[in-house]
């Protein structure tokens, strides 16, 4: 077959030498059988390489990828000597014959221009263009010149070319027939030309049918568009059957038109039609294209039809089939995905348009016949009614109110007032928050039946029971839980499933519930993919596949990414309710945030420098490069540096007096000010490091013997007990809390001072801690102090965090920690090196 042209290696001297060699009657040196089989080998395009020198030629042949041979032709005194890499001498000689035809074609391309004029005479140098298909038979005489007649036929297989000799008497003889005929030099030139032209456009020789075939419909379209005129000028006859005439029209685009119609309250139905120009395809043709995927295809009576890549992805996503009577059922919420795929033009029925408009415009819910409790604030009533309306219309909400606005109470009110109690419900939350949910239910809706899921326990199917489960227990019991049909499934702190590949996320995706809700005050912690995972739980398919989503974020240009983010915002906005405290809870007192710059004392400085000096990293290495090879080691180093900033004594085998810590010195000073003359001052101290809390506790006992102290860490068995005791304490009190144990689901709104001892890079996590104090029920202004060690990694990270917070607050952006570290600091030295500090005094902001 005619595949790609063989690689050719030669110089001018070698080309001229072989120009002389092949003028001899070289065919006479091979048998009829060798010539016939060698011609087929040549026509099949199996010769992969041709290398010419002044005295020899190397011909490379490939039977398969593993079977590759070569023959070497040496020319001396007008005869050829053949050596081959195969022991099969016959095959070696066939390779040589095919190679000589290739040499003949090369010389025709490079030296002697091809002409088809009947008056053409043999060149003065007597060079013969040898027949590539028939043996040159000297015994037969050519009476008159014949011309090649080309006939093209088109069908689903491709474009077929039948070439025949048209004699002056009208006789038609197949050009690629098996009969030997004598050819004149002019006729042999036409053979060479047809061979070269065919190979250029992509025709393949079919040895059985003795014709040429092109199966790539895109190439066929290009042939008629770009090569047809040249062929018509070179060959006298150019005939097309109806199929080829249809193909000659060129590539035609197909339009896929979908129509979305209402099926019921929660579902819609999609129908599809395919159109070429103004003509609609019949269902069989459309079904063929729907099943064929991207590419060009031939349809009888229409020609070559092209399905582009966008259409292919859209058809795959929407499970497109053809015909107006055959529709696909989808949840109504998928209406907000229709504009993602540009490959299909969708028409929306009027009823669905009205439904969509109501979702977008009515953010206050609907009027309720039931009187909701008076203890609800007005914005909480709006939230409950909004969730109810969305659920009634086939949507599944994300309640993303800022922390402290009572999301738990709103969800419990929804269940208490609108549940049908025909099935159990499931609330999944962090383990530390399970007791909080139980207390909230007992306080506000004691008539509700609530049970806590324990290890190796299968939730019962009692009607109306609310099951509370930690994410861990839910994951461990996933196999049994996924078989239960719940009425409500609620994910609290839903950002926990931000990684869609994590086991806990996969377990949540398998849960079955009539109504699904997600609750989080930080829907976006690190990157836009966090939102994809939450909505995959709420409304599978709404935001496309994870592969499509990630590709749009990583492979698009900057402007395309911006447009994609805007589409995502438009797509999910009807299903998100997010309100800020300063807008809906104006009765909340103001909060003041202050960065307290703490000195780094001499011993601390020595330990900090020691870790930098003994690090296995070169400080000038780029952060991104280190992450590719030693990500864990880098985070271990950064963690140690942060611990040194707090208290080097928390690190094993380091003897350090905690009273010499710059942060502890500043903390004690501020606490003295806070308690001075204030009998009921309440203070919360947050730290990520439990060991630091353990070492700080006796220091505080010694410094403030009259102040009640409480702790809340991962080791606290009953987390509600210290929280309740602190909340109800009428005396001065301090509670030391680890971020992991108290960062979510805890209310500490009787405190008016909060100290973040080791702030880190993620403002969303930090805000979770802050909103434990500044939330509904707070009566006093709140002061938040971030303890930042001067001239260290902490001060540099704080700069990055300010930028990251601005991004988070403005819109959903794709922000990743390492990318930001590398962007702002470049190498490790600029992030970690000791300095004199960038800030000299506390900086405060009010909100």
Short mmCIF file of C-alpha atoms in Angstrom, two decimals, residues 600 604-615 617 619 634-648 650-651 663 689 758 760 789 792-794 796 828-829 831-834:
data_model
loop_
_atom_site.label_atom_id
_atom_site.label_comp_id
_atom_site.label_asym_id
_atom_site.label_seq_id
_atom_site.Cartn_x
_atom_site.Cartn_y
_atom_site.Cartn_z
CA UNK A 600 13.07 36.19 68.47
CA UNK A 604 15.49 30.81 69.71
CA UNK A 605 17.54 32.42 66.95
CA UNK A 606 20.29 29.85 67.41
CA UNK A 607 17.85 26.96 67.10
CA UNK A 608 16.23 28.55 64.03
CA UNK A 609 19.60 29.02 62.33
CA UNK A 610 20.62 25.50 63.31
CA UNK A 611 17.69 23.95 61.46
CA UNK A 612 18.47 26.02 58.38
CA UNK A 613 22.15 25.04 58.47
CA UNK A 614 21.59 21.31 58.88
CA UNK A 615 18.81 21.18 56.30
CA UNK A 617 18.22 21.53 50.98
CA UNK A 619 18.68 27.43 50.32
CA UNK A 634 10.28 20.44 52.96
CA UNK A 635 7.08 20.52 55.02
CA UNK A 636 8.93 18.87 57.92
CA UNK A 637 11.52 21.66 57.83
CA UNK A 638 8.87 24.39 57.66
CA UNK A 639 7.00 22.81 60.58
CA UNK A 640 10.18 22.73 62.72
CA UNK A 641 10.87 26.39 61.96
CA UNK A 642 7.35 27.34 63.01
CA UNK A 643 7.71 25.34 66.22
CA UNK A 644 10.95 27.16 67.01
CA UNK A 645 9.09 30.45 66.53
CA UNK A 646 6.63 29.38 69.24
CA UNK A 647 8.74 27.37 71.63
CA UNK A 648 11.79 25.24 70.66
CA UNK A 650 8.12 21.39 71.86
CA UNK A 651 10.69 19.64 69.64
CA UNK A 663 5.83 34.85 71.83
CA UNK A 689 0.78 22.31 68.39
CA UNK A 758 1.01 30.06 65.32
CA UNK A 760 -0.34 29.66 59.12
CA UNK A 789 7.80 36.11 65.08
CA UNK A 792 11.11 34.62 60.18
CA UNK A 793 9.05 32.42 57.90
CA UNK A 794 5.93 33.51 59.82
CA UNK A 796 6.80 36.25 55.17
CA UNK A 828 13.81 28.53 49.90
CA UNK A 829 16.16 31.14 51.28
CA UNK A 831 11.06 32.14 52.50
CA UNK A 832 12.98 30.93 55.55
CA UNK A 833 16.11 33.06 56.11
CA UNK A 834 16.42 35.00 59.34
#
